[in-house]
XYZ file of C-alpha atoms in Angstrom:
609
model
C -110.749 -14.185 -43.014
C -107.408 -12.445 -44.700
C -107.422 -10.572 -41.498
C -107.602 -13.028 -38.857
C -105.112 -14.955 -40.898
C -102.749 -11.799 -40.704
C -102.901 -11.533 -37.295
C -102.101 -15.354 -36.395
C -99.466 -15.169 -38.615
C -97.566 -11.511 -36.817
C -98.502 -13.215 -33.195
C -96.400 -16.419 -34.336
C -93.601 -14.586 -35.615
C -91.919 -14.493 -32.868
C -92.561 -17.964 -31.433
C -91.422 -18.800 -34.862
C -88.161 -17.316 -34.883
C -86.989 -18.208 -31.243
C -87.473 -21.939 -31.960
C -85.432 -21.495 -35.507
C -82.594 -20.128 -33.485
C -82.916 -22.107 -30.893
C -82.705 -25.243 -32.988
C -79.680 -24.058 -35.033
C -77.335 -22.905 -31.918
C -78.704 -26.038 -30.969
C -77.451 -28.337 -33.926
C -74.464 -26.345 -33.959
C -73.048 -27.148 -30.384
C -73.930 -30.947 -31.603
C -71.921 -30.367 -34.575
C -68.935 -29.358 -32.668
C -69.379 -32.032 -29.973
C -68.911 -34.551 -33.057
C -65.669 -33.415 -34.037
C -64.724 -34.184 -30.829
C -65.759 -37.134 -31.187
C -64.986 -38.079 -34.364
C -62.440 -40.832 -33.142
C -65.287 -42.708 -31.615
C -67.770 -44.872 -32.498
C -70.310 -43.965 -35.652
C -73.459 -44.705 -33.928
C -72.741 -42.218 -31.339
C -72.349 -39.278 -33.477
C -74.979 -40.486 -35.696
C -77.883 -40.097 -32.219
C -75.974 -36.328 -32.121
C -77.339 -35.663 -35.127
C -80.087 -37.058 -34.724
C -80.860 -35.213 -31.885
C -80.518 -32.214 -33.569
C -82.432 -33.298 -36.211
C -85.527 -33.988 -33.797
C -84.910 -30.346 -32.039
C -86.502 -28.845 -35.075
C -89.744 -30.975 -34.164
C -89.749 -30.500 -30.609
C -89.569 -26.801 -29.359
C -88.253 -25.767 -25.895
C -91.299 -24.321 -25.042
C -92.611 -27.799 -24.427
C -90.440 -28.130 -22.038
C -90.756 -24.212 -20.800
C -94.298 -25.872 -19.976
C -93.519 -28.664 -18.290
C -91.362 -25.964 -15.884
C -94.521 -24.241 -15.330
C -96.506 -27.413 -13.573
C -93.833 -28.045 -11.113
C -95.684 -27.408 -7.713
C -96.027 -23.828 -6.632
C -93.863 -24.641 -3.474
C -90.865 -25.244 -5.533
C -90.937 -22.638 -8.290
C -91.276 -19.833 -5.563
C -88.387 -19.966 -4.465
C -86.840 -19.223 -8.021
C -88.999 -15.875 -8.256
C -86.378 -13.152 -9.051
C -87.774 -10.746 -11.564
C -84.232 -9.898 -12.569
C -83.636 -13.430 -13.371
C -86.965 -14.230 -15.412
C -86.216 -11.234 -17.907
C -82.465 -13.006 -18.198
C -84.104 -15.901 -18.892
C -86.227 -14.484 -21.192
C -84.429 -12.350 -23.132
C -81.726 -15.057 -23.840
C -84.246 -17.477 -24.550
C -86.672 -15.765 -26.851
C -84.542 -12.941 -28.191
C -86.876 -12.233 -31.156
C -89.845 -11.017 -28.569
C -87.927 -7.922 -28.318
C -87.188 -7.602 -31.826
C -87.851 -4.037 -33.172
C -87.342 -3.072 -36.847
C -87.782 0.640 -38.384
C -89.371 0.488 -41.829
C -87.511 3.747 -43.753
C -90.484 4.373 -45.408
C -92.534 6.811 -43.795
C -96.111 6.913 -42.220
C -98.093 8.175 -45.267
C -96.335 6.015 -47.414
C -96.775 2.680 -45.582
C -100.326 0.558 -45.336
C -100.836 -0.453 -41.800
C -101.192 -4.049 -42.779
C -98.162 -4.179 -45.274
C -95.891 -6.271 -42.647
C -99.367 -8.352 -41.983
C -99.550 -9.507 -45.928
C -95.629 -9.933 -46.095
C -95.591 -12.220 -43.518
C -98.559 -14.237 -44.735
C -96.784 -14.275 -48.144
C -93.897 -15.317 -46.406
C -95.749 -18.485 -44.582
C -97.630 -19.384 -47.833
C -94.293 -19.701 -49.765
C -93.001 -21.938 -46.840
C -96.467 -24.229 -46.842
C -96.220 -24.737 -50.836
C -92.600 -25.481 -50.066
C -93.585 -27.916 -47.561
C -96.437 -29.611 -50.023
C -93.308 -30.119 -53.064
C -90.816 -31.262 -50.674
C -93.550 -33.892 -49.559
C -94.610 -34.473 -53.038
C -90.909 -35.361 -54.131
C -90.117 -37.851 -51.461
C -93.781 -38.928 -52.381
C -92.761 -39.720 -56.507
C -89.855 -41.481 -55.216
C -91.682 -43.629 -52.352
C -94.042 -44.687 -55.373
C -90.902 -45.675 -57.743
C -90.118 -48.296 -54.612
C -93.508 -49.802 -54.464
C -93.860 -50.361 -58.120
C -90.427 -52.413 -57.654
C -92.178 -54.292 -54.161
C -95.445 -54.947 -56.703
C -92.745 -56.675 -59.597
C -90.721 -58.212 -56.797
C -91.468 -61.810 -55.439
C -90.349 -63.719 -51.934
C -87.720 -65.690 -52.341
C -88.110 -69.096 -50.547
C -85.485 -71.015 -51.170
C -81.789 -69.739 -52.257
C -78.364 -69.440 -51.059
C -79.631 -65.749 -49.876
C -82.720 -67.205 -47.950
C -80.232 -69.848 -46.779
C -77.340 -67.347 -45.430
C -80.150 -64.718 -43.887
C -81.294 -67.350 -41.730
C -78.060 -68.071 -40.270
C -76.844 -64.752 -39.549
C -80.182 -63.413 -38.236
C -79.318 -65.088 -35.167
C -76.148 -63.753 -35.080
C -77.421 -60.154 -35.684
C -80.050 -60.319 -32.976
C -83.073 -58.796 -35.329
C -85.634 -58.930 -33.140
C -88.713 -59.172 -36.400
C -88.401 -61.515 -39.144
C -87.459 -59.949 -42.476
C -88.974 -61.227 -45.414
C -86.457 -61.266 -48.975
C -88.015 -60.197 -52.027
C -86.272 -61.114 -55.519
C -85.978 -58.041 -57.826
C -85.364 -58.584 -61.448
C -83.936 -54.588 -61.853
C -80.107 -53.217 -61.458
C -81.174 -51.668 -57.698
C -79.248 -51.608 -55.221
C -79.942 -54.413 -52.509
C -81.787 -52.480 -49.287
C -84.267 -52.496 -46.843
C -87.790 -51.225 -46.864
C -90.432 -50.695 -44.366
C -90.580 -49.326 -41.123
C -93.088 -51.815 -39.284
C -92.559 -55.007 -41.405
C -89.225 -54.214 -43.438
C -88.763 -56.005 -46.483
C -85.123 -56.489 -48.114
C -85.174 -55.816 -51.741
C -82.785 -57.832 -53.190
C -81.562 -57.956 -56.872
C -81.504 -61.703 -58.235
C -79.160 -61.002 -61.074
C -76.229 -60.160 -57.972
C -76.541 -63.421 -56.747
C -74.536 -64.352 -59.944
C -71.743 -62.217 -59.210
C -70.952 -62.614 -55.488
C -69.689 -65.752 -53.000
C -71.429 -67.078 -50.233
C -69.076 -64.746 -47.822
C -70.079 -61.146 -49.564
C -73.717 -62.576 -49.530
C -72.871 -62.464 -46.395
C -70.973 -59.541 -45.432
C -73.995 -57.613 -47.234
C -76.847 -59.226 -45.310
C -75.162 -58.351 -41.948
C -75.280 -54.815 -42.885
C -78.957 -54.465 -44.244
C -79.789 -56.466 -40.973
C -77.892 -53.904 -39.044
C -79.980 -51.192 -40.939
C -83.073 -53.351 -39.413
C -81.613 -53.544 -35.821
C -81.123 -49.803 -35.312
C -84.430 -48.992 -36.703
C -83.109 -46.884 -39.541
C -85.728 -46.298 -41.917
C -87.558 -44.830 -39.037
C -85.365 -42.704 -38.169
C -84.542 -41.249 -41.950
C -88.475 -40.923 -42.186
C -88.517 -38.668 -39.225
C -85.456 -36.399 -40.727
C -87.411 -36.574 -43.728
C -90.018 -34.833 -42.490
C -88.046 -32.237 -40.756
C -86.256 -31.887 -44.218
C -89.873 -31.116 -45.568
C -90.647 -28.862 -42.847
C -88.046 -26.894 -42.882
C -86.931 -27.089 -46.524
C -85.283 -23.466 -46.242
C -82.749 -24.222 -43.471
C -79.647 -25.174 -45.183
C -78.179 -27.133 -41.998
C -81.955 -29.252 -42.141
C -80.078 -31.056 -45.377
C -76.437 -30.688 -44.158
C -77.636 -32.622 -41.036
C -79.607 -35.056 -43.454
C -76.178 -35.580 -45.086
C -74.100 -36.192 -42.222
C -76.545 -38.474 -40.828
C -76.896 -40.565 -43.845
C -72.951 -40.807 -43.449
C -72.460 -41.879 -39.678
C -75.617 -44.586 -40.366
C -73.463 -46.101 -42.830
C -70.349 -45.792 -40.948
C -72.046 -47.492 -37.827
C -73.121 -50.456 -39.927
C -69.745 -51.151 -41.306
C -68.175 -50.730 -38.076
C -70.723 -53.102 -36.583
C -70.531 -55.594 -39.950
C -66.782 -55.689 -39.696
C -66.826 -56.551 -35.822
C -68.981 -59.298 -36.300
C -68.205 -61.061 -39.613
C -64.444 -59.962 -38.723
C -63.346 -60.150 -42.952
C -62.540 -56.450 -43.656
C -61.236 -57.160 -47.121
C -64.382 -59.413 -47.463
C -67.104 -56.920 -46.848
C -65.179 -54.247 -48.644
C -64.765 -56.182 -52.055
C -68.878 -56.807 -51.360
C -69.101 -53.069 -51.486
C -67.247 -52.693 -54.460
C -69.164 -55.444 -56.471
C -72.289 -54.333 -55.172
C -71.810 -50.975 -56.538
C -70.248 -51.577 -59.837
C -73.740 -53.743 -60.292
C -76.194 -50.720 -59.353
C -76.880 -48.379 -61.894
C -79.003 -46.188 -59.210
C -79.090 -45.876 -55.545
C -81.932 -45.892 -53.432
C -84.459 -43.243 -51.569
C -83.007 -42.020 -48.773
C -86.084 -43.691 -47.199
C -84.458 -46.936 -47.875
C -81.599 -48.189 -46.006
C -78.713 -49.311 -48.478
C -75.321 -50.314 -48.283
C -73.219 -49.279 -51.486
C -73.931 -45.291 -51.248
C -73.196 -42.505 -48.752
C -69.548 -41.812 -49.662
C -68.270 -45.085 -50.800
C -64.372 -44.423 -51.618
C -63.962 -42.731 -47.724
C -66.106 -45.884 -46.550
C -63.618 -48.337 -48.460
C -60.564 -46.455 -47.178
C -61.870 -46.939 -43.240
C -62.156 -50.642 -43.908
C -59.181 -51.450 -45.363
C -56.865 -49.165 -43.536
C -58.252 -51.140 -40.326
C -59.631 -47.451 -38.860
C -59.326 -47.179 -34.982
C -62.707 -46.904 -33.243
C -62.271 -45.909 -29.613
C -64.496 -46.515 -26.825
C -66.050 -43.431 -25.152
C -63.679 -42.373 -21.671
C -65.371 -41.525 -18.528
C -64.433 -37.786 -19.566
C -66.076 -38.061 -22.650
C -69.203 -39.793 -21.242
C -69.353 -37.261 -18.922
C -69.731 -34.228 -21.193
C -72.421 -36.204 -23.342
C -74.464 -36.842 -19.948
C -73.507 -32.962 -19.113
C -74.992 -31.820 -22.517
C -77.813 -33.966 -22.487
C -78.693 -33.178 -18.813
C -78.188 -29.464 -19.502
C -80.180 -29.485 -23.002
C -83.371 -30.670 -20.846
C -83.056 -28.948 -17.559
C -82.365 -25.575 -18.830
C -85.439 -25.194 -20.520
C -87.598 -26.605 -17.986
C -85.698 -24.456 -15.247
C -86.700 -21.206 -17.898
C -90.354 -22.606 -16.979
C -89.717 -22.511 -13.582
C -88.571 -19.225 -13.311
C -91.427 -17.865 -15.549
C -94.105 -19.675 -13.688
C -92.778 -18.058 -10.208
C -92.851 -14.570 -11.966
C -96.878 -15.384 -13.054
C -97.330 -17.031 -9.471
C -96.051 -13.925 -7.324
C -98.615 -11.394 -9.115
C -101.706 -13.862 -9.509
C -100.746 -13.671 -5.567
C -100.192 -9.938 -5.547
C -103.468 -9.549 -7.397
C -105.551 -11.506 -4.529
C -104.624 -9.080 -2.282
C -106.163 -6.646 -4.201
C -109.180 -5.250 -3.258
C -112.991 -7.234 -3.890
C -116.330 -5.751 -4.024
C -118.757 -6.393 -1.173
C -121.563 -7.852 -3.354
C -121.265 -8.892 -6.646
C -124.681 -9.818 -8.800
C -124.008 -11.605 -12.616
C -127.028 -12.456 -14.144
C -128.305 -13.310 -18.132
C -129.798 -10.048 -19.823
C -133.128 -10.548 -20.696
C -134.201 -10.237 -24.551
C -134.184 -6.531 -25.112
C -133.578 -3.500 -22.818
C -130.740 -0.534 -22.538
C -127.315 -1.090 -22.693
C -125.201 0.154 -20.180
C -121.272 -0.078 -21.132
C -119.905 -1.182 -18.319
C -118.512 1.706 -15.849
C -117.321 2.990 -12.525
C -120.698 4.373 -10.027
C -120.935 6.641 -7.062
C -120.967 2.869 -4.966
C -119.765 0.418 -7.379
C -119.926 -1.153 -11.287
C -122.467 -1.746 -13.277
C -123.105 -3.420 -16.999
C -125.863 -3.833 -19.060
C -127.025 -5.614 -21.638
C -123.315 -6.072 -22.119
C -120.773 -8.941 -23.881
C -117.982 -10.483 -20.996
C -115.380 -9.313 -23.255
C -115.628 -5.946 -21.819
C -115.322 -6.357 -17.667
C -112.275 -8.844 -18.976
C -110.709 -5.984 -20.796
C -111.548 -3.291 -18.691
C -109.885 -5.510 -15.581
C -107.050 -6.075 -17.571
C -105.841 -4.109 -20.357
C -103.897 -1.213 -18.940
C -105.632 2.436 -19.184
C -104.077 5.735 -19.425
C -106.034 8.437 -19.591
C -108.706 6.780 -20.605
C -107.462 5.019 -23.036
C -105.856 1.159 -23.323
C -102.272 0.643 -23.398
C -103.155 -2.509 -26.194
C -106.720 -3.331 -27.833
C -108.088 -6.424 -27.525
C -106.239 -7.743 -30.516
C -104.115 -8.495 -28.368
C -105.654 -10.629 -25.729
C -105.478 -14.619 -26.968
C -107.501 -17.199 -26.182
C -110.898 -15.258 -25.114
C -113.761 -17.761 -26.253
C -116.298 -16.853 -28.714
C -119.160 -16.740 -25.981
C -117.564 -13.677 -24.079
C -118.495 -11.791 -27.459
C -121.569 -13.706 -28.951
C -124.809 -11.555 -28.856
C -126.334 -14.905 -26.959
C -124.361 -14.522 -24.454
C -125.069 -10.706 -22.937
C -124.824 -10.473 -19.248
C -126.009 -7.237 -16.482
C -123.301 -6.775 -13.873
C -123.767 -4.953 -10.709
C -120.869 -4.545 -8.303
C -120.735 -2.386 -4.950
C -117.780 -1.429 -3.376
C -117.723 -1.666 0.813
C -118.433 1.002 2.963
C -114.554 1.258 4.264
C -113.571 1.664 0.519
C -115.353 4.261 -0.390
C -113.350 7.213 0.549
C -110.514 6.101 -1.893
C -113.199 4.816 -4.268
C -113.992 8.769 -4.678
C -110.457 9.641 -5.231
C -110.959 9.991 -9.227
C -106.607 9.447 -9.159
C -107.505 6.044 -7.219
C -110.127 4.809 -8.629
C -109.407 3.541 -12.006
C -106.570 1.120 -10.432
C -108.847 0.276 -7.364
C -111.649 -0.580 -10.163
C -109.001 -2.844 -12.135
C -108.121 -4.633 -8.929
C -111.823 -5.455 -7.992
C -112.806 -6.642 -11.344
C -109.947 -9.115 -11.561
C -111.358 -10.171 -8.212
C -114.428 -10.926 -9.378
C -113.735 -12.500 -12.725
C -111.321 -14.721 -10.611
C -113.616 -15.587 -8.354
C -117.543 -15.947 -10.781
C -115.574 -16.866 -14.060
C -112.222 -18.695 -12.962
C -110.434 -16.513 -15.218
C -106.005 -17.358 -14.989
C -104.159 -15.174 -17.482
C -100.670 -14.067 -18.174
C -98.981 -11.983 -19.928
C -96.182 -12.029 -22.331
C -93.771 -10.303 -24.906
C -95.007 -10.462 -28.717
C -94.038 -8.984 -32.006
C -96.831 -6.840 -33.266
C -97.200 -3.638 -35.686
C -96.316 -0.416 -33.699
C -96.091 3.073 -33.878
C -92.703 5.150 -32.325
C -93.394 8.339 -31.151
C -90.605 10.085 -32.437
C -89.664 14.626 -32.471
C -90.671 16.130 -35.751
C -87.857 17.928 -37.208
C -88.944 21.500 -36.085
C -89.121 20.349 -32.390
C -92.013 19.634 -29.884
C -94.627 22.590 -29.969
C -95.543 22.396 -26.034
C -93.870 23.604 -23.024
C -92.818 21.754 -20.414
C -95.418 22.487 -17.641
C -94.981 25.034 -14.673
C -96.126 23.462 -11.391
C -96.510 26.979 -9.700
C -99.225 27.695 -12.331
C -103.056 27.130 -11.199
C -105.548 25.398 -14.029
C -109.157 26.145 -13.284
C -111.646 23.557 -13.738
C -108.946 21.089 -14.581
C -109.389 17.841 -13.067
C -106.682 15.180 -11.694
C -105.712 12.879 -14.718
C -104.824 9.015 -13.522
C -100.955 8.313 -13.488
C -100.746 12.589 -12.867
C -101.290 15.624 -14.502
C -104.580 17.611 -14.890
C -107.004 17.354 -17.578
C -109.413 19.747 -18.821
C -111.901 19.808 -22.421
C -112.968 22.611 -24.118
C -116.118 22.595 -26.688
C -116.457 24.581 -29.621
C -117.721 23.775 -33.405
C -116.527 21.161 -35.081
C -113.987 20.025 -32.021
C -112.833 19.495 -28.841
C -109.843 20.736 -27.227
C -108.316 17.973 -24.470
C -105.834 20.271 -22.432
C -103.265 18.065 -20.619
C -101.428 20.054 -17.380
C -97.808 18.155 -16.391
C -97.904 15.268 -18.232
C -95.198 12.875 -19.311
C -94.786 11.644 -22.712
C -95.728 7.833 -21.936
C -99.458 9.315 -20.618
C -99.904 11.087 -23.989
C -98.865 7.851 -26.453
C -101.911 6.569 -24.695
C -104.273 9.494 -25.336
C -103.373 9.080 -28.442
C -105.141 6.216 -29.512
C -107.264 3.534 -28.477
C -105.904 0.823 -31.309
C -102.627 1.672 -32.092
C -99.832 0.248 -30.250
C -97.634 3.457 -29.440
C -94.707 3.937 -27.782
C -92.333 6.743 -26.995
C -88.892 7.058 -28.842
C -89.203 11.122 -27.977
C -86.322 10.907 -25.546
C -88.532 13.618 -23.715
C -88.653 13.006 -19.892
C -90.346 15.999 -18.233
C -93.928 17.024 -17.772
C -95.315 18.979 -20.011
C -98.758 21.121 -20.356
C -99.824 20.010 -24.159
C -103.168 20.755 -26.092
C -105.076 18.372 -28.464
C -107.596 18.903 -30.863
C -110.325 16.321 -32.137
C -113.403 16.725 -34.608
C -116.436 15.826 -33.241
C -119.465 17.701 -34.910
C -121.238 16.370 -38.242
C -120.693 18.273 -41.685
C -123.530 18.998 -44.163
C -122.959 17.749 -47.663
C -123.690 19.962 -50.532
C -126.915 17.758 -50.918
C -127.650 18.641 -47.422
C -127.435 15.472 -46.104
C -125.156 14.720 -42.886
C -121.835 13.423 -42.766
C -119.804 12.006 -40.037
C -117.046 14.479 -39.115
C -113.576 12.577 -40.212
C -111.629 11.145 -37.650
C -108.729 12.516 -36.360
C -105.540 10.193 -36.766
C -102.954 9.407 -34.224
C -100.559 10.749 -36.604
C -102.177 13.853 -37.276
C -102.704 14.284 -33.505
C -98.994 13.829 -33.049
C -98.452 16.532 -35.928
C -100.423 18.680 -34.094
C -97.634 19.452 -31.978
C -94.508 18.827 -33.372
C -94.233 15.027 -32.890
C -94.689 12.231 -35.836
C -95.385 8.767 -35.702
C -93.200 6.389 -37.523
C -94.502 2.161 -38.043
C -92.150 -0.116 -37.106
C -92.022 -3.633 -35.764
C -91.979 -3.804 -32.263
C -92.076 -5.542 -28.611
C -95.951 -5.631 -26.909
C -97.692 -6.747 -24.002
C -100.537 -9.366 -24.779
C -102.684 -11.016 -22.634
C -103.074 -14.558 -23.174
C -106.220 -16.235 -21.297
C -105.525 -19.286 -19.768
C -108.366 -20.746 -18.284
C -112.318 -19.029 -18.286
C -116.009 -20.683 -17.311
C -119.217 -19.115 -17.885
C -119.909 -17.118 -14.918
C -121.989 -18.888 -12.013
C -125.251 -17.218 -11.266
C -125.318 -15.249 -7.870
């Protein structure tokens, strides 16, 4: 369970990190386009930050998606390769990421960055929970006032609402509740908001700062503001360890308040009015509300006071300046989905390049019956066959990349592959035969291994409706890296002859040699990316040798049982990739780094013959 946990939490790393940056480059190019228009109107720079505020919710690969289901006929034409890995390199930088522990191999467990990272996400989900359980304390400290509060029916307040909630255009009836506490008058509520107001202020104010206050919890009401401080609240709780999460929550706290003034003093026209309400509203308070609840006497009240009185100039937006808030908001959406056009043309032109691959002639998928040999599935003198065999394995085998033999990623890497493709339940035989006109090539042993790919993603396309794609993850790998006293091969000599060597796919010549205890694989003009492959079948390994020739390299691998002094047999210990790499002069050092994984999109139970 630790382990599967582990690996979510590496393969969302990335995701992870690309919509954190993302959303902050994001906020700050809304922060700057408020300064610019800080001579304008409140309520516009208060949406800005809103906006940004709701980025942290909504991640551009939502709309990367909604790029991909544009019809095929207009995303082909955007198929540049060049382009897409632009695209995707601006827009998910942390796919590439690659960091170099200094500690080395030995030293290093292989899951240490695995239980980091799940450390990491724990501390940020108990974060999450107190955040939540905060705003939670304080939500109950408002209902205990609701429960001591009563409607008021009849009052100068009841009398003044109802006049001015004409003028305000409320579109839902809000119901007054007298207080008998020293809070701050406010509204409440989100679907049926309540104003809480405090009957000992009555005492203190006229009929016009009864008023001027009323307009501006009203406003509150109008603009839907305890909706929209709910919704930052829960980005706040989300993302408690941003520091411009609560800068944002602060800023937007201040342009509500500075939109309801402006809108207070436009309609009651009385700036000295609503600003002496201010003043006697706070010197009654002796708290201030949640931000949850919509006030009017906090959020900077001496800069507040100051705009009023000094009759502050609020301009009206310019063409120029409407313009560049249509140009961001056209760009902030189209970009992204134009990233999911691009991408989807990249995954469209080779799903088309693989159905021109080749197919087998006949193709026969059946149930295994109870019982019987198992065959792991593998290439014949006419074909493919499988027996008594799990459908993870033709998937894998058609789509993991081999090397000599080996896969270029495990099938840790491949998301998404149900749990009946590996459920003993669920066994299937598969025989395949190539045509007639194929077989020549199929003989080719250089040939065959890619013609065998192509022909099984054929067939899973065509019996299991199997889409994939591939993309760029951060996952534990190894560097292949020059020990300090150099390589310990030669590069190879192609005038020199290798008997009973055989052709090695991707080039090169292969030969094994038996004797006790081992094997010795003997590889003839080989590059360095062949051998990170050879080198093992689970470990993600990639060359940092800087070596670019072919070389003619030897590797040696236990493979006969030892007797224990009690005589009983023991399995021989298994050679590591680094001790392989030791072998001759190369080391292995972990390191986080960029990986192919295949993510399945679609997949039905195969249909019988």
């Amino acid at each position: 369970m630790i382990r599967e946990a582990i690996s979510l939490v590496q393969k969302a790393e990335p995701t992870l990190a690309n919509h954190l940056l993302q959303s902050t480059i994001f906020a700050t190019m809304l922060g700057l386009l408020t300064l610019s228009l800080r001579n304008n109107r409140a309520r516009v720079r208060h949406w800005l930050w809103l906006a940004a505020s709701v980025k942290f919710l909504l991640p551009f690969s939502l709309l990367f998606a909604l790029g991909s289901l544009l019809p095929k006929q207009h995303s082909a034409s955007f198929n540049h390769p060049s382009l897409s890995n632009a695209l995707e390199s601006v827009g998910q930088p942390f796919s590439g990421l690659v960091i170099v522990p200094e500690a080395p191999l030995q030293d290093l467990p292989h899951e240490t960055a695995g239980y980091l990272a799940l450390t990491l996400m724990s501390v940020w989900g108990l974060g999450t929970l107190v955040v939540f359980a905060i705003w939670g304390m304080r939500w109950m400290q408002v209902f205990a006032s609701l429960k001591q509060a009563a409607p008021l029916i009849n009052g100068r307040e009841v009398e003044i609402l109802q006049r001015v909630e004409s003028l305000v255009s409320v579109s839902r009836q809000v119901v007054v509740l007298g207080a008998s506490d020293l809070t701050e008058p406010g509204i409440f509520g989100i679907v049926r908001p309540v104003m809480l107001w405090p009957l000992q202020l009555t005492e203190r104010l006229e009929n016009e700062h009864i008023e001027s206050i009323l307009v501006h919890e009203l406003m509150h009401v109008r603009r839907h503001d305890n909706l929209i401080a709910a919704i930052h609240m829960a980005v706040e709780a989300l993302f408690w360890f941003h520091p411009l999460v609560w800068w944002i929550g602060t800023r937007m706290v201040l342009e509500r308040e500075h939109a309801c003034d402006e809108a207070t003093v436009q309609l009651i026209g009385k700036p000295s009015v609503y600003a002496e309400s201010l003043l006697k509203a706070s010197r009654f308070c002796v708290e201030a509300p949640i931000v949850c609840v919509s006030g009017m006497a906090s959020a900077d009240l001496k800069n507040r006071i100051v705009r009023i009185m000094t009759g502050h100039v609020v301009e009206n937006l310019t063409l120029l300046r409407r313009l560049l808030l249509g140009t961001v908001v056209c760009l902030s959406l189209i970009i992204p989905v134009f990233f999911g056009v691009v991408r989807a043309a990249s995954t469209q032109n080779s799903r088309a390049a693989t159905g021109k691959q080749l197919e087998f002639s006949v193709v026969s998928i059946r149930p295994n019956e109870p019982g019987g040999p198992q065959t792991v599935g593998a290439a014949t003198q006419d074909g493919y066959e499988m027996r008594n065999m799990f459908l993870a394995l033709p998937i894998l085998s058609a789509y993991v990349p081999q090397t000599g033999g080996a896969s270029a990623y495990s099938d840790k890497e491949v998301i998404g592959l149900p749990g009946w493709a590996y459920s003993d339940d669920a066994r299937y035989n598969i025989s395949a035969k190539v045509d007639e006109a194929d077989l020549a090539d199929w003989h080719d042993p250089v040939k065959q291994p890619e013609m065998l790919q192509a022909m099984l993603q054929s067939m899973l396309a065509d019996r299991l409706k199997l889409v994939v794609h591939r993309e760029m993850k951060n996952a534990q790998v190894y560097l292949l890296t020059v020990d300090k006293d150099g390589p310990k091969f030669k590069e190879s000599n192609p005038a020199e002859a290798h008997a009973g060597a055989h052709p090695f796919p991707g080039g090169g010549m292969l030969s094994m040699a038996r004797s006790e205890g081992e094997i010795s694989i003997h590889f003839f003009g080989i590059t360095i990316a062949q051998l990170t492959h050879s080198l093992s079948a689970d470990w993600q390994v990639q060359d940092r040798t800087g070596l670019s020739g072919k070389y003619d390299i030897t590797l040696r691998k236990p493979i006969a049982s030892s007797v224990s002094p009690d005589g009983l047999q023991q399995a021989p210990e298994e050679a590591s990739p680094g001790s392989l790499a030791q072998q001759i002069g190369l080391k292995l050092v972990p390191a986080k780094g960029k990986v192919e994984t295949l993510v399945i999109d679609h997949i039905e139970r195969p249909s019988e013959n």
